[in-house]
PDB file of C-alpha atoms in Angstrom:
ATOM      1  CA  UNK A1433     -52.861  62.068  44.977  1.00 51.00           C
ATOM      2  CA  UNK A1434     -54.188  59.455  47.315  1.00 61.00           C
ATOM      3  CA  UNK A1435     -55.345  55.893  46.862  1.00 69.00           C
ATOM      4  CA  UNK A1436     -58.908  57.065  46.234  1.00 79.00           C
ATOM      5  CA  UNK A1437     -61.172  55.069  43.995  1.00 78.00           C
ATOM      6  CA  UNK A1438     -62.108  56.365  40.579  1.00 76.00           C
ATOM      7  CA  UNK A1439     -65.761  56.544  41.614  1.00 72.00           C
ATOM      8  CA  UNK A1440     -65.000  58.755  44.617  1.00 77.00           C
ATOM      9  CA  UNK A1441     -63.023  61.145  42.409  1.00 77.00           C
ATOM     10  CA  UNK A1442     -65.295  61.279  39.368  1.00 73.00           C
ATOM     11  CA  UNK A1443     -68.515  59.299  39.084  1.00 76.00           C
ATOM     12  CA  UNK A1444     -68.886  60.124  35.382  1.00 77.00           C
ATOM     13  CA  UNK A1445     -65.419  58.740  34.646  1.00 80.00           C
ATOM     14  CA  UNK A1446     -66.246  55.606  36.617  1.00 80.00           C
ATOM     15  CA  UNK A1447     -69.462  55.109  34.647  1.00 80.00           C
ATOM     16  CA  UNK A1448     -67.742  55.712  31.306  1.00 81.00           C
ATOM     17  CA  UNK A1449     -64.990  53.217  32.179  1.00 82.00           C
ATOM     18  CA  UNK A1450     -67.629  50.701  33.220  1.00 78.00           C
ATOM     19  CA  UNK A1451     -69.455  51.196  29.899  1.00 77.00           C
ATOM     20  CA  UNK A1452     -66.189  50.943  27.964  1.00 79.00           C
ATOM     21  CA  UNK A1453     -65.395  47.463  29.291  1.00 77.00           C
ATOM     22  CA  UNK A1454     -67.349  45.737  26.543  1.00 78.00           C
ATOM     23  CA  UNK A1455     -67.152  48.454  23.912  1.00 80.00           C
ATOM     24  CA  UNK A1456     -63.368  48.419  23.538  1.00 78.00           C
ATOM     25  CA  UNK A1457     -63.243  44.691  22.867  1.00 78.00           C
ATOM     26  CA  UNK A1458     -66.118  44.925  20.404  1.00 80.00           C
ATOM     27  CA  UNK A1459     -64.475  47.891  18.696  1.00 80.00           C
ATOM     28  CA  UNK A1460     -61.164  46.081  18.257  1.00 80.00           C
ATOM     29  CA  UNK A1461     -63.011  43.114  16.735  1.00 81.00           C
ATOM     30  CA  UNK A1462     -65.041  45.384  14.445  1.00 82.00           C
ATOM     31  CA  UNK A1463     -61.941  47.298  13.305  1.00 80.00           C
ATOM     32  CA  UNK A1464     -60.124  44.021  12.643  1.00 82.00           C
ATOM     33  CA  UNK A1465     -63.069  42.760  10.588  1.00 81.00           C
ATOM     34  CA  UNK A1466     -63.206  46.059   8.684  1.00 79.00           C
ATOM     35  CA  UNK A1467     -59.481  45.848   7.817  1.00 79.00           C
ATOM     36  CA  UNK A1468     -59.726  42.160   6.910  1.00 80.00           C
ATOM     37  CA  UNK A1469     -62.601  42.690   4.486  1.00 77.00           C
ATOM     38  CA  UNK A1470     -60.938  45.773   3.008  1.00 72.00           C
ATOM     39  CA  UNK A1471     -57.578  44.001   2.497  1.00 74.00           C
ATOM     40  CA  UNK A1472     -59.118  40.904   0.899  1.00 74.00           C
ATOM     41  CA  UNK A1473     -61.178  42.971  -1.537  1.00 70.00           C
ATOM     42  CA  UNK A1474     -64.367  41.668  -0.010  1.00 65.00           C
ATOM     43  CA  UNK A1475     -67.816  42.590  -1.207  1.00 72.00           C
ATOM     44  CA  UNK A1476     -68.726  46.237  -0.861  1.00 72.00           C
ATOM     45  CA  UNK A1477     -71.820  45.244   1.110  1.00 72.00           C
ATOM     46  CA  UNK A1478     -69.724  43.313   3.663  1.00 75.00           C
ATOM     47  CA  UNK A1479     -67.265  46.182   4.000  1.00 75.00           C
ATOM     48  CA  UNK A1480     -70.080  48.696   4.482  1.00 80.00           C
ATOM     49  CA  UNK A1481     -71.624  46.493   7.173  1.00 80.00           C
ATOM     50  CA  UNK A1482     -68.299  46.090   9.009  1.00 80.00           C
ATOM     51  CA  UNK A1483     -67.671  49.835   8.792  1.00 81.00           C
ATOM     52  CA  UNK A1484     -71.168  50.580  10.089  1.00 84.00           C
ATOM     53  CA  UNK A1485     -70.611  48.252  13.066  1.00 82.00           C
ATOM     54  CA  UNK A1486     -67.315  49.935  13.932  1.00 82.00           C
ATOM     55  CA  UNK A1487     -68.842  53.409  13.514  1.00 85.00           C
ATOM     56  CA  UNK A1488     -71.752  52.453  15.768  1.00 83.00           C
ATOM     57  CA  UNK A1489     -69.387  51.378  18.542  1.00 83.00           C
ATOM     58  CA  UNK A1490     -67.278  54.538  18.075  1.00 83.00           C
ATOM     59  CA  UNK A1491     -70.464  56.585  18.431  1.00 85.00           C
ATOM     60  CA  UNK A1492     -71.316  54.828  21.683  1.00 80.00           C
ATOM     61  CA  UNK A1493     -67.824  55.565  22.994  1.00 82.00           C
ATOM     62  CA  UNK A1494     -68.181  59.190  21.865  1.00 84.00           C
ATOM     63  CA  UNK A1495     -71.274  59.641  24.045  1.00 81.00           C
ATOM     64  CA  UNK A1496     -69.197  58.836  27.115  1.00 78.00           C
ATOM     65  CA  UNK A1497     -66.384  61.024  25.852  1.00 81.00           C
ATOM     66  CA  UNK A1498     -68.704  64.011  25.505  1.00 84.00           C
ATOM     67  CA  UNK A1499     -69.902  63.455  29.049  1.00 81.00           C
ATOM     68  CA  UNK A1500     -66.295  63.877  30.227  1.00 82.00           C
ATOM     69  CA  UNK A1501     -65.395  66.629  27.762  1.00 86.00           C
ATOM     70  CA  UNK A1502     -62.757  64.445  26.091  1.00 85.00           C
ATOM     71  CA  UNK A1503     -62.238  63.203  22.574  1.00 85.00           C
ATOM     72  CA  UNK A1504     -63.101  59.689  21.447  1.00 81.00           C
ATOM     73  CA  UNK A1505     -59.392  58.795  21.329  1.00 85.00           C
ATOM     74  CA  UNK A1506     -58.628  60.179  24.794  1.00 86.00           C
ATOM     75  CA  UNK A1507     -61.388  58.046  26.278  1.00 85.00           C
ATOM     76  CA  UNK A1508     -60.029  55.009  24.442  1.00 85.00           C
ATOM     77  CA  UNK A1509     -56.602  55.611  26.014  1.00 87.00           C
ATOM     78  CA  UNK A1510     -58.231  55.781  29.447  1.00 86.00           C
ATOM     79  CA  UNK A1511     -60.264  52.664  28.765  1.00 85.00           C
ATOM     80  CA  UNK A1512     -57.344  50.608  27.494  1.00 85.00           C
ATOM     81  CA  UNK A1513     -55.129  51.648  30.412  1.00 88.00           C
ATOM     82  CA  UNK A1514     -57.954  50.774  32.817  1.00 87.00           C
ATOM     83  CA  UNK A1515     -58.446  47.353  31.187  1.00 85.00           C
ATOM     84  CA  UNK A1516     -54.739  46.518  31.293  1.00 85.00           C
ATOM     85  CA  UNK A1517     -54.483  47.474  34.959  1.00 86.00           C
ATOM     86  CA  UNK A1518     -57.637  45.561  35.814  1.00 86.00           C
ATOM     87  CA  UNK A1519     -56.333  42.398  34.159  1.00 86.00           C
ATOM     88  CA  UNK A1520     -52.889  42.750  35.702  1.00 89.00           C
ATOM     89  CA  UNK A1521     -54.089  43.508  39.235  1.00 85.00           C
ATOM     90  CA  UNK A1522     -57.211  41.359  39.310  1.00 85.00           C
ATOM     91  CA  UNK A1523     -59.283  44.296  40.553  1.00 85.00           C
ATOM     92  CA  UNK A1524     -60.201  47.794  39.482  1.00 84.00           C
ATOM     93  CA  UNK A1525     -57.331  50.284  39.814  1.00 86.00           C
ATOM     94  CA  UNK A1526     -57.560  53.426  41.897  1.00 86.00           C
ATOM     95  CA  UNK A1527     -57.285  56.901  40.388  1.00 85.00           C
ATOM     96  CA  UNK A1528     -53.555  57.210  41.100  1.00 89.00           C
ATOM     97  CA  UNK A1529     -52.747  53.920  39.395  1.00 90.00           C
ATOM     98  CA  UNK A1530     -54.835  54.923  36.382  1.00 87.00           C
ATOM     99  CA  UNK A1531     -53.098  58.303  36.270  1.00 89.00           C
ATOM    100  CA  UNK A1532     -49.647  56.683  36.331  1.00 91.00           C
ATOM    101  CA  UNK A1533     -50.623  54.190  33.623  1.00 90.00           C
ATOM    102  CA  UNK A1534     -51.902  56.952  31.326  1.00 90.00           C
ATOM    103  CA  UNK A1535     -48.703  58.958  31.917  1.00 93.00           C
ATOM    104  CA  UNK A1536     -46.679  55.919  30.842  1.00 92.00           C
ATOM    105  CA  UNK A1537     -48.833  55.573  27.723  1.00 90.00           C
ATOM    106  CA  UNK A1538     -48.335  59.270  26.939  1.00 91.00           C
ATOM    107  CA  UNK A1539     -44.565  58.988  27.373  1.00 94.00           C
ATOM    108  CA  UNK A1540     -44.379  55.832  25.250  1.00 93.00           C
ATOM    109  CA  UNK A1541     -46.475  57.431  22.522  1.00 92.00           C
ATOM    110  CA  UNK A1542     -44.327  60.572  22.562  1.00 94.00           C
ATOM    111  CA  UNK A1543     -41.173  58.448  22.213  1.00 95.00           C
ATOM    112  CA  UNK A1544     -42.700  56.524  19.303  1.00 95.00           C
ATOM    113  CA  UNK A1545     -43.700  59.783  17.596  1.00 95.00           C
ATOM    114  CA  UNK A1546     -40.181  61.137  18.085  1.00 96.00           C
ATOM    115  CA  UNK A1547     -38.657  57.978  16.590  1.00 96.00           C
ATOM    116  CA  UNK A1548     -41.052  58.185  13.633  1.00 96.00           C
ATOM    117  CA  UNK A1549     -40.026  61.805  13.074  1.00 96.00           C
ATOM    118  CA  UNK A1550     -36.345  60.816  13.138  1.00 97.00           C
ATOM    119  CA  UNK A1551     -36.991  58.050  10.604  1.00 96.00           C
ATOM    120  CA  UNK A1552     -38.898  60.486   8.387  1.00 96.00           C
ATOM    121  CA  UNK A1553     -36.011  62.984   8.483  1.00 97.00           C
ATOM    122  CA  UNK A1554     -33.478  60.239   7.710  1.00 97.00           C
ATOM    123  CA  UNK A1555     -35.606  59.058   4.780  1.00 96.00           C
ATOM    124  CA  UNK A1556     -35.840  62.603   3.403  1.00 97.00           C
ATOM    125  CA  UNK A1557     -32.063  62.988   3.705  1.00 97.00           C
ATOM    126  CA  UNK A1558     -31.461  59.661   1.932  1.00 96.00           C
ATOM    127  CA  UNK A1559     -33.872  60.735  -0.810  1.00 96.00           C
ATOM    128  CA  UNK A1560     -32.029  64.049  -1.285  1.00 96.00           C
ATOM    129  CA  UNK A1561     -28.692  62.222  -1.505  1.00 96.00           C
ATOM    130  CA  UNK A1562     -30.097  59.752  -4.032  1.00 96.00           C
ATOM    131  CA  UNK A1563     -31.479  62.584  -6.187  1.00 96.00           C
ATOM    132  CA  UNK A1564     -28.157  64.426  -5.999  1.00 95.00           C
ATOM    133  CA  UNK A1565     -26.288  61.269  -7.014  1.00 94.00           C
ATOM    134  CA  UNK A1566     -28.755  60.707  -9.856  1.00 95.00           C
ATOM    135  CA  UNK A1567     -28.228  64.264 -11.152  1.00 94.00           C
ATOM    136  CA  UNK A1568     -24.467  63.874 -10.798  1.00 94.00           C
ATOM    137  CA  UNK A1569     -24.465  60.595 -12.713  1.00 94.00           C
ATOM    138  CA  UNK A1570     -26.647  62.094 -15.456  1.00 93.00           C
ATOM    139  CA  UNK A1571     -24.285  65.064 -15.709  1.00 93.00           C
ATOM    140  CA  UNK A1572     -21.241  62.789 -15.899  1.00 94.00           C
ATOM    141  CA  UNK A1573     -22.874  60.679 -18.625  1.00 94.00           C
ATOM    142  CA  UNK A1574     -23.774  63.797 -20.614  1.00 93.00           C
ATOM    143  CA  UNK A1575     -20.192  65.056 -20.336  1.00 93.00           C
ATOM    144  CA  UNK A1576     -18.749  61.700 -21.449  1.00 93.00           C
ATOM    145  CA  UNK A1577     -21.110  61.566 -24.449  1.00 92.00           C
ATOM    146  CA  UNK A1578     -20.098  65.073 -25.429  1.00 91.00           C
ATOM    147  CA  UNK A1579     -16.397  64.260 -25.148  1.00 90.00           C
ATOM    148  CA  UNK A1580     -16.585  60.885 -26.939  1.00 81.00           C
TER     149      UNK A1580
END
């Protein structure tokens, strides 16, 4: 890879990232509002309105995603990585910098998924031990009642 700009590599990607600048912030606000209303047992009308706003923004992001042949979530990863780099560098990143940032996100996400899987396995093991101990205690109590 070279230090080529995103626009020189893929004009559609450049346009989608440009469109995403405002959408991602609006989507995070809409999702926050949706969760807040849902968690506070707000009025059904308010929740429906917040959900409709978030869905509308997701639909707008999906249009750009379809243009690139990606899913809504893949485009969000690209957009967030682009935003972070832009804020950190003070300018738009080139394609190589964006590529490296998305690779870091993928690696971090894979590590988090692996850790979650380990925690799930440990929880299942602890549950099996607890059930075994419960059965053992019940068996011991039954034996003691029979003997006494």
